[in-house]
């Protein structure tokens, strides 16, 4: 997943002044007066050092609910991210983590999304799945090791698939993330389409479309909602904390529940495809006032 779905700390508002009592109910590693967040400093639209990502905004909402300050521990996502963030005790929560991963203990999921197909506007009108015969023989970008690769093999798209590495560590790189590079290649015509994690692709496609000009234009983003369950292409996203920190998890669950509407609004602002909690269908957009 485009630095994908791994790819916040403390207290409820009512306990802010009761530091000793609060501290007694929290794990030793959790800081009682600061929300310490583990995040990638260059992974838009999810997170960025300047605080422009949707996970940054969600972290700020949680910190506000808990009435604590917000502090980041920055580390580029890659092998060892969890071990060197939560595992070191330098931070207390990962804002976005795919529910079910065994590396962390998860809060209740706070949204559900899916992989999408990105293409230039009008190229694949009416497409509903990767088995669409129009995709055969097309150059389709995908990140190595992500779930869509297996599905693309089943429907015969591998021969012309264009694989991209999962991480990009070259400081001289043109694009901040691999997903951004792939979307740019679709916009320029280097690729016919791409299959990417929706929460990254929605915003990147919208930004690419703003550039206009001869080489880029508007992009279509189609959530892949009709694919088989194996491999799954839809995932629930939760916050990740250390195993055994059950009280801390409950505190975060309470904050997530109270600020659910605001968090959903943030996700919509960043063009995240939001799915129903149980069914593979998009949630309806909020009605206009």
CSV table of C-alpha atoms in Angstrom, one decimal:
chain,number,residue,atom,x,y,z
A,1,UNK,CA,0.0,0.0,0.0
A,2,UNK,CA,1.5,3.3,-1.0
A,3,UNK,CA,3.4,3.5,2.2
A,4,UNK,CA,0.2,2.2,3.0
A,5,UNK,CA,-2.0,1.5,5.3
A,6,UNK,CA,0.3,0.7,8.3
A,7,UNK,CA,0.4,2.8,5.8
A,8,UNK,CA,-2.6,9.3,19.7
A,9,UNK,CA,-1.7,9.4,23.2
A,10,UNK,CA,-3.5,10.1,26.4
A,11,UNK,CA,-6.3,11.0,28.6
A,12,UNK,CA,-9.9,12.0,28.4
A,13,UNK,CA,-10.8,15.6,28.8
A,14,UNK,CA,-12.4,15.1,32.1
A,15,UNK,CA,-9.2,13.8,33.6
A,16,UNK,CA,-6.9,16.5,32.5
A,17,UNK,CA,-6.3,18.0,36.0
A,18,UNK,CA,-6.2,14.7,37.7
A,19,UNK,CA,-2.7,13.7,36.6
A,20,UNK,CA,-1.8,11.3,39.4
A,21,UNK,CA,-5.1,9.4,39.1
A,22,UNK,CA,-4.8,9.3,35.3
A,23,UNK,CA,-1.3,8.2,35.4
A,24,UNK,CA,-2.2,5.3,37.5
A,25,UNK,CA,-4.7,4.0,34.9
A,26,UNK,CA,-2.2,4.3,32.0
A,27,UNK,CA,0.7,2.1,30.9
A,28,UNK,CA,4.1,3.2,32.2
A,29,UNK,CA,5.3,4.1,28.7
A,30,UNK,CA,2.3,6.4,27.8
A,31,UNK,CA,3.0,10.1,28.5
A,32,UNK,CA,0.1,11.6,30.6
A,33,UNK,CA,0.1,15.1,29.3
A,34,UNK,CA,1.2,14.9,25.6
A,35,UNK,CA,-0.2,13.1,22.6
A,36,UNK,CA,3.0,11.5,21.1
A,37,UNK,CA,2.3,10.4,17.6
A,38,UNK,CA,4.5,8.2,15.4
A,39,UNK,CA,4.4,9.5,11.8
A,40,UNK,CA,6.1,9.7,8.4
A,41,UNK,CA,7.4,13.3,7.7
A,42,UNK,CA,6.8,13.0,4.0
A,43,UNK,CA,3.8,10.8,3.1
A,44,UNK,CA,1.1,13.1,1.7
A,45,UNK,CA,-1.8,13.0,1.8
A,46,UNK,CA,-1.5,11.0,5.1
A,47,UNK,CA,1.2,12.9,7.0
A,48,UNK,CA,3.8,15.6,6.6
A,49,UNK,CA,6.1,17.4,8.9
A,50,UNK,CA,4.3,20.7,8.2
A,51,UNK,CA,1.0,19.0,9.5
A,52,UNK,CA,-0.8,19.1,6.1
A,53,UNK,CA,-1.9,15.5,6.0
A,54,UNK,CA,-5.3,14.0,7.0
A,55,UNK,CA,-3.7,11.9,9.7
A,56,UNK,CA,-2.1,15.1,11.1
A,57,UNK,CA,-5.5,16.7,11.2
A,58,UNK,CA,-7.0,13.6,12.9
A,59,UNK,CA,-4.2,13.6,15.5
A,60,UNK,CA,-5.0,17.3,16.2
A,61,UNK,CA,-8.7,16.4,16.8
A,62,UNK,CA,-7.8,13.6,19.2
A,63,UNK,CA,-5.3,15.8,21.1
A,64,UNK,CA,-8.1,18.5,21.4
A,65,UNK,CA,-10.5,15.9,22.7
A,66,UNK,CA,-8.0,14.7,25.3
A,67,UNK,CA,-7.0,18.3,26.2
A,68,UNK,CA,-3.3,17.6,25.7
A,69,UNK,CA,-0.5,18.9,23.6
A,70,UNK,CA,0.5,17.2,20.3
A,71,UNK,CA,4.0,16.0,19.7
A,72,UNK,CA,5.5,14.0,16.8
A,73,UNK,CA,8.2,11.4,16.5
A,74,UNK,CA,9.1,11.4,12.8
A,75,UNK,CA,10.4,8.4,10.9
A,76,UNK,CA,10.1,7.4,7.2
A,77,UNK,CA,7.8,4.4,6.8
A,78,UNK,CA,9.7,1.3,5.9
A,79,UNK,CA,11.0,-1.9,7.5
A,80,UNK,CA,11.2,-1.5,11.2
A,81,UNK,CA,8.8,1.4,11.5
A,82,UNK,CA,6.7,0.0,14.3
A,83,UNK,CA,9.8,-1.4,16.1
A,84,UNK,CA,11.5,2.0,16.0
A,85,UNK,CA,8.5,4.1,17.0
A,86,UNK,CA,6.0,2.4,19.3
A,87,UNK,CA,8.6,-0.2,20.2
A,88,UNK,CA,11.1,2.3,21.5
A,89,UNK,CA,8.6,4.1,23.7
A,90,UNK,CA,9.3,7.4,22.0
A,91,UNK,CA,5.7,7.7,20.9
A,92,UNK,CA,2.4,6.2,21.9
A,93,UNK,CA,0.2,5.9,18.8
A,94,UNK,CA,0.2,5.4,15.0
A,95,UNK,CA,-2.8,7.2,13.6
A,96,UNK,CA,-3.4,5.0,10.6
A,97,UNK,CA,-2.9,1.2,10.7
A,98,UNK,CA,-4.6,-1.5,8.8
A,99,UNK,CA,-6.9,-3.4,11.2
A,100,UNK,CA,-5.8,-6.9,11.8
A,101,UNK,CA,-2.0,-6.4,11.6
A,102,UNK,CA,-0.3,-8.3,14.5
A,103,UNK,CA,2.5,-5.7,14.9
A,104,UNK,CA,0.3,-3.5,17.0
A,105,UNK,CA,-2.8,-3.5,19.1
A,106,UNK,CA,-5.6,-1.7,17.4
A,107,UNK,CA,-8.3,0.7,18.5
A,108,UNK,CA,-11.8,0.3,17.0
A,109,UNK,CA,-11.6,1.1,13.2
A,110,UNK,CA,-12.5,4.7,12.4
A,111,UNK,CA,-12.9,4.3,8.6
A,112,UNK,CA,-12.9,1.7,5.9
A,113,UNK,CA,-11.6,2.2,2.4
A,114,UNK,CA,-10.4,0.2,-0.7
A,115,UNK,CA,-8.0,0.1,-3.5
A,116,UNK,CA,-8.9,2.0,-6.6
A,117,UNK,CA,-8.1,2.2,-10.3
A,118,UNK,CA,-6.7,5.5,-11.4
A,119,UNK,CA,-6.8,6.5,-15.1
A,120,UNK,CA,-7.1,9.5,-17.3
A,121,UNK,CA,-10.6,10.9,-17.5
A,122,UNK,CA,-12.8,9.0,-19.9
A,123,UNK,CA,-10.3,6.2,-20.6
A,124,UNK,CA,-12.3,3.4,-19.0
A,125,UNK,CA,-15.8,4.7,-18.6
A,126,UNK,CA,-18.1,2.3,-16.8
A,127,UNK,CA,-15.3,0.1,-15.5
A,128,UNK,CA,-16.3,-1.8,-12.3
A,129,UNK,CA,-13.5,-4.3,-11.8
A,130,UNK,CA,-10.0,-5.5,-12.8
A,131,UNK,CA,-11.6,-8.2,-15.0
A,132,UNK,CA,-12.7,-5.6,-17.5
A,133,UNK,CA,-11.3,-6.8,-20.9
A,134,UNK,CA,-10.3,-3.2,-21.8
A,135,UNK,CA,-7.5,-3.5,-19.2
A,136,UNK,CA,-5.8,-6.4,-21.0
A,137,UNK,CA,-2.5,-5.4,-22.5
A,138,UNK,CA,-2.4,-2.0,-20.8
A,139,UNK,CA,0.5,-0.6,-18.8
A,140,UNK,CA,-0.9,-0.6,-15.3
A,141,UNK,CA,1.2,0.7,-12.4
A,142,UNK,CA,1.1,-1.1,-9.1
A,143,UNK,CA,3.3,-1.2,-6.0
A,144,UNK,CA,5.2,-4.5,-5.5
A,145,UNK,CA,3.9,-6.6,-2.6
A,146,UNK,CA,0.5,-4.9,-2.3
A,147,UNK,CA,-2.7,-7.0,-2.4
A,148,UNK,CA,-3.9,-6.0,-5.9
A,149,UNK,CA,-0.8,-7.7,-7.5
A,150,UNK,CA,-2.3,-11.2,-6.8
A,151,UNK,CA,-5.7,-10.2,-8.2
A,152,UNK,CA,-4.0,-8.8,-11.3
A,153,UNK,CA,-2.3,-12.1,-11.8
A,154,UNK,CA,-5.6,-14.0,-11.6
A,155,UNK,CA,-7.3,-11.8,-14.3
A,156,UNK,CA,-4.2,-11.8,-16.6
A,157,UNK,CA,-2.9,-8.3,-16.2
A,158,UNK,CA,0.6,-9.2,-15.0
A,159,UNK,CA,2.3,-9.5,-18.5
A,160,UNK,CA,2.0,-5.7,-19.0
A,161,UNK,CA,1.9,-4.7,-15.3
A,162,UNK,CA,4.4,-2.0,-14.4
A,163,UNK,CA,5.8,-2.7,-10.9
A,164,UNK,CA,7.1,0.0,-8.6
A,165,UNK,CA,9.2,-0.5,-5.4
A,166,UNK,CA,7.3,-0.1,-2.2
A,167,UNK,CA,9.6,2.5,-0.7
A,168,UNK,CA,11.6,5.4,-2.1
A,169,UNK,CA,14.5,6.6,0.0
A,170,UNK,CA,16.5,8.6,-2.6
A,171,UNK,CA,16.7,12.2,-1.3
A,172,UNK,CA,17.0,13.4,-4.9
A,173,UNK,CA,13.7,11.8,-5.9
A,174,UNK,CA,11.2,14.0,-7.8
A,175,UNK,CA,8.1,12.8,-6.0
A,176,UNK,CA,7.5,12.5,-2.2
A,177,UNK,CA,6.1,9.0,-2.4
A,178,UNK,CA,5.9,6.1,-4.7
A,179,UNK,CA,2.1,6.6,-5.1
A,180,UNK,CA,2.7,10.2,-6.2
A,181,UNK,CA,5.2,9.1,-8.8
A,182,UNK,CA,2.7,6.5,-10.1
A,183,UNK,CA,-0.2,9.0,-10.3
A,184,UNK,CA,2.1,11.4,-12.2
A,185,UNK,CA,3.0,8.7,-14.6
A,186,UNK,CA,-0.7,8.1,-15.3
A,187,UNK,CA,-1.4,11.8,-15.8
A,188,UNK,CA,1.5,12.2,-18.2
A,189,UNK,CA,0.5,9.1,-20.3
A,190,UNK,CA,3.5,7.0,-19.3
A,191,UNK,CA,1.0,4.5,-17.7
A,192,UNK,CA,-2.5,3.7,-18.9
A,193,UNK,CA,-3.8,3.2,-15.4
A,194,UNK,CA,-2.7,2.4,-11.8
A,195,UNK,CA,-4.1,0.3,-8.9
A,196,UNK,CA,-3.4,2.1,-5.6
A,197,UNK,CA,-4.6,2.4,-2.1
A,198,UNK,CA,-7.7,4.7,-2.2
A,199,UNK,CA,-6.9,7.1,0.7
A,200,UNK,CA,-3.6,8.1,-1.1
A,201,UNK,CA,-4.8,8.0,-4.7
A,202,UNK,CA,-7.9,10.1,-4.2
A,203,UNK,CA,-6.0,13.2,-3.1
A,204,UNK,CA,-3.1,12.6,-5.4
A,205,UNK,CA,-5.4,12.3,-8.4
A,206,UNK,CA,-7.2,15.5,-7.5
A,207,UNK,CA,-3.9,17.4,-7.1
A,208,UNK,CA,-2.6,16.0,-10.4
A,209,UNK,CA,-5.7,17.2,-12.2
A,210,UNK,CA,-5.2,20.7,-10.9
A,211,UNK,CA,-1.9,21.0,-12.9
A,212,UNK,CA,-3.7,21.0,-16.2
A,213,UNK,CA,-1.7,21.6,-19.4
A,214,UNK,CA,-0.9,19.3,-22.2
A,215,UNK,CA,0.8,16.6,-20.2
A,216,UNK,CA,-1.7,16.2,-17.4
A,217,UNK,CA,-5.4,16.4,-17.0
A,218,UNK,CA,-8.3,15.2,-14.8
A,219,UNK,CA,-8.1,11.7,-13.6
A,220,UNK,CA,-10.8,9.2,-12.8
A,221,UNK,CA,-10.6,7.3,-9.5
A,222,UNK,CA,-12.8,4.1,-9.4
A,223,UNK,CA,-13.0,2.1,-6.1
A,224,UNK,CA,-12.6,-1.6,-6.7
A,225,UNK,CA,-15.7,-2.8,-4.9
A,226,UNK,CA,-16.6,-5.9,-6.8
A,227,UNK,CA,-13.4,-7.9,-6.4
A,228,UNK,CA,-13.3,-11.3,-4.5
A,229,UNK,CA,-12.6,-11.3,-0.8
A,230,UNK,CA,-9.3,-13.1,-1.4
A,231,UNK,CA,-7.1,-11.2,-1.6
A,232,UNK,CA,-9.1,-8.5,0.2
A,233,UNK,CA,-8.9,-5.1,-1.5
A,234,UNK,CA,-10.9,-3.3,1.2
A,235,UNK,CA,-9.5,-2.6,4.7
A,236,UNK,CA,-10.6,-1.1,8.0
A,237,UNK,CA,-8.2,1.5,9.4
A,238,UNK,CA,-7.6,2.0,13.1
A,239,UNK,CA,-5.0,3.5,15.4
A,240,UNK,CA,-2.2,1.3,16.6
A,241,UNK,CA,-0.9,1.2,20.1
A,242,UNK,CA,1.4,-1.2,22.0
A,243,UNK,CA,0.2,-4.6,22.9
A,244,UNK,CA,-1.2,-4.8,26.5
A,245,UNK,CA,-2.1,-1.1,26.7
A,246,UNK,CA,-5.8,-1.8,27.0
A,247,UNK,CA,-6.7,1.2,29.1
A,248,UNK,CA,-5.0,3.5,26.6
A,249,UNK,CA,-6.8,1.8,23.8
A,250,UNK,CA,-10.2,2.4,25.6
A,251,UNK,CA,-9.3,6.1,26.0
A,252,UNK,CA,-8.6,6.5,22.3
A,253,UNK,CA,-11.8,4.6,21.4
A,254,UNK,CA,-13.8,7.0,23.5
A,255,UNK,CA,-12.2,10.0,21.8
A,256,UNK,CA,-12.7,8.4,18.3
A,257,UNK,CA,-16.4,7.9,19.1
A,258,UNK,CA,-17.0,11.4,20.3
A,259,UNK,CA,-15.3,13.1,17.4
A,260,UNK,CA,-16.4,10.6,14.7
A,261,UNK,CA,-18.2,13.2,12.6
A,262,UNK,CA,-15.2,15.6,12.5
A,263,UNK,CA,-12.9,12.8,11.5
A,264,UNK,CA,-15.1,11.7,8.7
A,265,UNK,CA,-15.3,15.3,7.5
A,266,UNK,CA,-11.5,15.4,7.3
A,267,UNK,CA,-11.3,12.2,5.4
A,268,UNK,CA,-13.8,13.6,2.9
A,269,UNK,CA,-11.8,16.8,2.5
A,270,UNK,CA,-8.9,14.6,1.3
A,271,UNK,CA,-11.0,12.6,-1.2
A,272,UNK,CA,-10.7,9.4,0.8
A,273,UNK,CA,-13.2,6.8,-0.6
A,274,UNK,CA,-15.2,5.9,2.5
A,275,UNK,CA,-16.9,2.5,2.5
A,276,UNK,CA,-19.8,1.2,4.5
A,277,UNK,CA,-18.6,-0.6,7.6
A,278,UNK,CA,-19.8,-4.0,6.4
A,279,UNK,CA,-20.6,-3.9,2.7
A,280,UNK,CA,-18.4,-3.0,-0.2
A,281,UNK,CA,-20.3,0.1,-1.2
A,282,UNK,CA,-19.4,3.8,-0.9
A,283,UNK,CA,-21.0,5.7,1.9
A,284,UNK,CA,-23.3,8.4,0.7
A,285,UNK,CA,-22.0,11.9,0.6
A,286,UNK,CA,-23.2,14.3,3.2
A,287,UNK,CA,-26.4,16.1,2.1
A,288,UNK,CA,-26.0,19.7,1.1
A,289,UNK,CA,-27.3,22.1,3.7
